Every structure is written in structure tokens, then in C-alpha cells.
Tab-separated table of C-alpha atoms in Angstrom:
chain	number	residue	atom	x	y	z
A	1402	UNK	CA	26.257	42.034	51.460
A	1403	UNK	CA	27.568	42.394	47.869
A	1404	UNK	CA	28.087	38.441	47.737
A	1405	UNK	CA	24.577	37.802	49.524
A	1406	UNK	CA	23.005	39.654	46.233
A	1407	UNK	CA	24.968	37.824	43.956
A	1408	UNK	CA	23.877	34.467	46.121
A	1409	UNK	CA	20.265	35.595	45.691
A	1410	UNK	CA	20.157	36.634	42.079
A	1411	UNK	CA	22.164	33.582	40.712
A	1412	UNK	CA	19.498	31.351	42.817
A	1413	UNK	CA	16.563	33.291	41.033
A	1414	UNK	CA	18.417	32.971	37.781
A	1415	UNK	CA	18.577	29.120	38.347
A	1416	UNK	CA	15.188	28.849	39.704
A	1417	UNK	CA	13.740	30.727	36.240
A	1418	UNK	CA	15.569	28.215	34.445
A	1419	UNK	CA	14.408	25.150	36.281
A	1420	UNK	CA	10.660	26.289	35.831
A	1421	UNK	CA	11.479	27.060	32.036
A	1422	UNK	CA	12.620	23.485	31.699
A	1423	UNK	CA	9.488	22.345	33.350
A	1424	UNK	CA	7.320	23.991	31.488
A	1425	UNK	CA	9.275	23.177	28.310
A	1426	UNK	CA	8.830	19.300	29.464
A	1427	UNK	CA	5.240	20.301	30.246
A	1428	UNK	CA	4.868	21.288	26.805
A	1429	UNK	CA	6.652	18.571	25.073
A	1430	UNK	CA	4.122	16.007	27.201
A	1431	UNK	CA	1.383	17.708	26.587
A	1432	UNK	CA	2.470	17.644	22.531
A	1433	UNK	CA	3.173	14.418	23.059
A	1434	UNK	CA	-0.046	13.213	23.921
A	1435	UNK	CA	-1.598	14.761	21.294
A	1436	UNK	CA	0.257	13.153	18.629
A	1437	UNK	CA	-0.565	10.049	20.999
A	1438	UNK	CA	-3.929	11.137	20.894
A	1439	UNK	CA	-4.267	11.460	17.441
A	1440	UNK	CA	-2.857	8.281	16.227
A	1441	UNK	CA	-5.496	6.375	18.566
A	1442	UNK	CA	-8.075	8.282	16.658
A	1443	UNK	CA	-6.821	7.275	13.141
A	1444	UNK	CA	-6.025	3.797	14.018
A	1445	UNK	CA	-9.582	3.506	15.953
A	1446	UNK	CA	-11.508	5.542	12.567
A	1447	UNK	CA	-9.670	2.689	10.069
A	1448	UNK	CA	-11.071	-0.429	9.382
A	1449	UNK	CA	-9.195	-3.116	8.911
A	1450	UNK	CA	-9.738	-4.863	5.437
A	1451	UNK	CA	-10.473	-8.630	5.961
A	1452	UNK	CA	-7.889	-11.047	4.650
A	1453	UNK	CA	-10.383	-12.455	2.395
A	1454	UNK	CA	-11.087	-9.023	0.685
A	1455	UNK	CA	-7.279	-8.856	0.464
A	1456	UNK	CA	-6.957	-12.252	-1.211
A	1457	UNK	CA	-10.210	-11.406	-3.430
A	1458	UNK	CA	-8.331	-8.114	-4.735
A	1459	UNK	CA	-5.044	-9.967	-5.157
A	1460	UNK	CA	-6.781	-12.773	-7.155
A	1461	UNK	CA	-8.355	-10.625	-9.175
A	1462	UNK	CA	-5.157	-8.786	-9.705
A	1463	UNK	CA	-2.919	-11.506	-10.496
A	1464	UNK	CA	-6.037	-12.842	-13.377
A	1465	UNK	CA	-5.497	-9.449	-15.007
A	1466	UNK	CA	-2.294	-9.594	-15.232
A	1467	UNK	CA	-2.217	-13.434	-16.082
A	1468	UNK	CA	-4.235	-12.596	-19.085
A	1469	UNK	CA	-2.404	-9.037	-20.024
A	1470	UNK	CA	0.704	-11.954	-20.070
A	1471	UNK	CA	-1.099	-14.464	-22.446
A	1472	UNK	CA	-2.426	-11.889	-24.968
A	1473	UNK	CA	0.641	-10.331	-24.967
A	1474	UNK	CA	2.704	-13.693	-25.764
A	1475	UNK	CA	0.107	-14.711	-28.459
A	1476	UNK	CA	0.334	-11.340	-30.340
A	1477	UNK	CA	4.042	-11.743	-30.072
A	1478	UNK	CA	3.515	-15.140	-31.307
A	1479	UNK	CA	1.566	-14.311	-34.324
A	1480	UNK	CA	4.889	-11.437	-35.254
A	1481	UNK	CA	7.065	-15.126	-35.217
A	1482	UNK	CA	7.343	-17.196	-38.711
A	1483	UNK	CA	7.282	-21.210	-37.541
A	1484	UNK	CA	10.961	-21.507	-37.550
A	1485	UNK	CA	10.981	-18.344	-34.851
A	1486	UNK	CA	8.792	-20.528	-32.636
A	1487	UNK	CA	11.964	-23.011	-32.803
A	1488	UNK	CA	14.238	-21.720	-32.102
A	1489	UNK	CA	12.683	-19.918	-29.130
A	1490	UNK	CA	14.113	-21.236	-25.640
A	1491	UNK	CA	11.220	-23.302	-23.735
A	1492	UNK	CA	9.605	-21.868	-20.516
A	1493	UNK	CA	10.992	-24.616	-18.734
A	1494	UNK	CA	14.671	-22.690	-19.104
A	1495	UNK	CA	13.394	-19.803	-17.561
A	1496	UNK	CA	15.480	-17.787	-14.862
A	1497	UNK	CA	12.965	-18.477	-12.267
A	1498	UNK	CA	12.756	-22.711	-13.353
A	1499	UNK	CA	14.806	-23.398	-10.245
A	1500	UNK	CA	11.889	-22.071	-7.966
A	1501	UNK	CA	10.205	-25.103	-6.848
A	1502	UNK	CA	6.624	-23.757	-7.046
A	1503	UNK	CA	3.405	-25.410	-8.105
A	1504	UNK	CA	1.886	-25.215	-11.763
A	1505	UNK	CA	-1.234	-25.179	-11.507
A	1506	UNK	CA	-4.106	-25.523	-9.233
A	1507	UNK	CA	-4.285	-29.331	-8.774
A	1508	UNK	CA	-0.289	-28.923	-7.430
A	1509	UNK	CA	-1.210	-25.630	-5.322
A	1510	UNK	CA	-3.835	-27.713	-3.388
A	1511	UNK	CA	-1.161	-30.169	-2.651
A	1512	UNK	CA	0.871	-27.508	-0.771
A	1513	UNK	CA	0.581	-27.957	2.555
A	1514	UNK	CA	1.181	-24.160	4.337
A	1515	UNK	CA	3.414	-25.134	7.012
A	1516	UNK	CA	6.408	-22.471	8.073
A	1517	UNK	CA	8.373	-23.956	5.283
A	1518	UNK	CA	5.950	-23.060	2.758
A	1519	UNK	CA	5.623	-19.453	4.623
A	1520	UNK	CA	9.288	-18.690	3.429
A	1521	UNK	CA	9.793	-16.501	0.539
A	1522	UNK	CA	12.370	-16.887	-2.112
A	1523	UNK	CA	13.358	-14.901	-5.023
A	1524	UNK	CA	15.575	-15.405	-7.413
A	1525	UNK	CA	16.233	-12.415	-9.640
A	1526	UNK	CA	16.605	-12.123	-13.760
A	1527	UNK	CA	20.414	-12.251	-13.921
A	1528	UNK	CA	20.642	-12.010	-17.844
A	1529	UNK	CA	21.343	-8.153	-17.533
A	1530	UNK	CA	19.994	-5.006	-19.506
A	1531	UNK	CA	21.064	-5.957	-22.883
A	1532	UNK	CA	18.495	-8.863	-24.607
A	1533	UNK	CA	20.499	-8.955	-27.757
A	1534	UNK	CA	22.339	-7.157	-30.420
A	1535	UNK	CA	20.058	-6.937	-33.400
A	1536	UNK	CA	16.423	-6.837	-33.617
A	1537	UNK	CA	16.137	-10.291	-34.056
A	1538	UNK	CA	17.535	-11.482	-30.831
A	1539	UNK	CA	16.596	-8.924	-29.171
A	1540	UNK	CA	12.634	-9.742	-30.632
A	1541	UNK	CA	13.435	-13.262	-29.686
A	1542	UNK	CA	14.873	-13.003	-25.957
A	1543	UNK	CA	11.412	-10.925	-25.358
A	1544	UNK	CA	9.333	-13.358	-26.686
A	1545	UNK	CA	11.418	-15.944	-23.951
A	1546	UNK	CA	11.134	-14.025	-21.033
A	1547	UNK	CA	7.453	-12.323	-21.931
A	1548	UNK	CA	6.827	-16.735	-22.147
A	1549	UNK	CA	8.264	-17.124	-18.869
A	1550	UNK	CA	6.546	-14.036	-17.454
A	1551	UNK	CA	3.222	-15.670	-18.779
A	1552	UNK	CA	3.881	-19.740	-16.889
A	1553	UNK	CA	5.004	-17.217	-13.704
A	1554	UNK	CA	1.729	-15.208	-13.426
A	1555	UNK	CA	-0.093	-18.255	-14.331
A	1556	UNK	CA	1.624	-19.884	-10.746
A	1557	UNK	CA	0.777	-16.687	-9.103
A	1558	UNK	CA	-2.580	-17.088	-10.384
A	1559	UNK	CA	-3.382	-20.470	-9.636
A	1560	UNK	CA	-1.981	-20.189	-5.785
A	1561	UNK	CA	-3.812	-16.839	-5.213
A	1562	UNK	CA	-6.636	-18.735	-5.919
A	1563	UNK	CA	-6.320	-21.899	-3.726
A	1564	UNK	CA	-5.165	-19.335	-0.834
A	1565	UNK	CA	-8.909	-17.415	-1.558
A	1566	UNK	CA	-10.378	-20.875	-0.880
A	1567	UNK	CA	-8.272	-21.716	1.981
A	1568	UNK	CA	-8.571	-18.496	3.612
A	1569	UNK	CA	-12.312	-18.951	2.923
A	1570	UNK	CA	-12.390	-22.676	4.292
A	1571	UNK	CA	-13.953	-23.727	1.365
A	1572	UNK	CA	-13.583	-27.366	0.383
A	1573	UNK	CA	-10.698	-27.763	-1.875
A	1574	UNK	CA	-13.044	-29.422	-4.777
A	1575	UNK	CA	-14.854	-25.652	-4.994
A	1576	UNK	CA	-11.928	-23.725	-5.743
């Protein structure tokens, strides 16, 4: 009889723990689908932004800075005496020179937007922390990479743009 108890509580002891599990699973579904529930609304209450607003902000973006770049080069240049000028290194050495990109808008229409032109390369500023020992160099390595700074955003600028017009379909004489 003794063992028959024992038989009969252990069985209600498993079957409370079974339904505690269910419910617990119950629970974690019905949280569950809530969250669910939840991130449908969100995602349904967003709007998208159009690409064309995207490439509209971007453009108008990449002008700012382009022109932050140039007014900051030609106060820097005014700091320079002629022989400065020199001895500064030309754009054309800059640390991102080996990026085959296009200049200007004229070479951006060129580009043809195939999955190579999809790829994305970087190449980072590998001249470390230090621009130069005395104020001098240090005045004169800015002025070199603020330059090359100034021909990059001027790339970004330009390709922004002709992606606007593609994006767009606008004839490429418009852009």
C-alpha cells in the first residue's frame, strides 16, 4: 500500500511538472508572438525612404563637405609663403592615388555599374599618427593630406551626383 502512495504521489509530482512546462512553453509562445507582433507593427508603421531621397541627401552631403574641404585647403593655402606651395607633395601622391576612381563627372558617366564597379575598395592612410616633428612639417603634411582629402571628396562628389541622375534615369547630358 505504502509503495502504491509513493507510485501515486511521484506520478502527481511529475504530472504538476509536465503542466508547469506547458504552461511555461505556453507563455514563452504567447511572448513570443508578441515581440513577433510588434516588430510587424514597426516594420508595417515605417516608410521606407526612396533611393532617390537617399542619393539626394548623400549628394547634398558629400557638396558640404566637398566645399568644407576646399575652403579649408585655401585658408591653409593663404598661411603658406610661395616656396611652401613647393615644396608641398602633389595630390596625385596621395595615399588613396592607387584607387582607380573617376575625377570628375565627365569620367563618372563613363563608369559603367556592372558587379565590378559594385565592389568596394579601401585603402587606408598608412602614414601613422605622427605628421612630423616640428611645426613646419607637421603644418606641411596637413596641408598634403587636407589637399588630398579635398581631390577625394571632390570624386565622392562628382559620382554621388551621376548616381542621383542614374538612379533618376535622367539623361546623362542633365546631370
Amino acid at each position: 500500500m505504502e509503495q502504491e502512495n509513493e507510485e501515486a504521489t511521484r506520478k502527481r509530482s511529475d504530472d504538476q511538472q509536465i503542466r508547469s512546462k506547458r504552461k511555461a512553453m505556453a507563455h514563452r509562445r504567447t511572448s513570443g508572438s508578441k515581440l513577433l507582433m510588434t516588430v510587424l507593427y514597426m516594420v508595417a508603421s515605417c516608410s521606407a525612404v526612396p533611393i532617390s531621397d537617399l542619393l539626394d541627401r548623400a549628394s547634398q552631403g558629400s557638396d558640404k563637405l566637398h566645399s568644407l574641404s576646399t575652403t579649408l585647403t585655401q585658408v591653409l593655402d593663404s598661411h603658406f609663403p610661395p616656396i611652401g606651395r613647393v615644396i608641398t607633395p602633389r595630390p596625385s601622391t596621395c595615399h588613396t592615388s592607387s584607387l582607380h576612381t573617376p575625377n570628375d563627372k565627365a569620367q563618372a558617366l563613363q563608369v559603367s555599374m556592372g558587379p565590378a564597379a559594385q565592389a568596394i575598395s579601401a585603402l587606408p592612410y598608412r602614414g601613422g599618427n605622427d605628421i612630423g616633428q616640428d611645426k613646419i612639417s607637421k603644418l606641411i603634411n596637413f596641408h598634403f593630406l587636407m589637399s588630398c582629402f579635398r581631390r577625394d571628396s571632390h570624386k565622392i562628389d562628382s559620382f554621388l551626383k551621376v548616381l542621383r541622375c542614374r538612379a533618376a534615369k535622367m539623361q546623362p547630358e542633365m546631370c
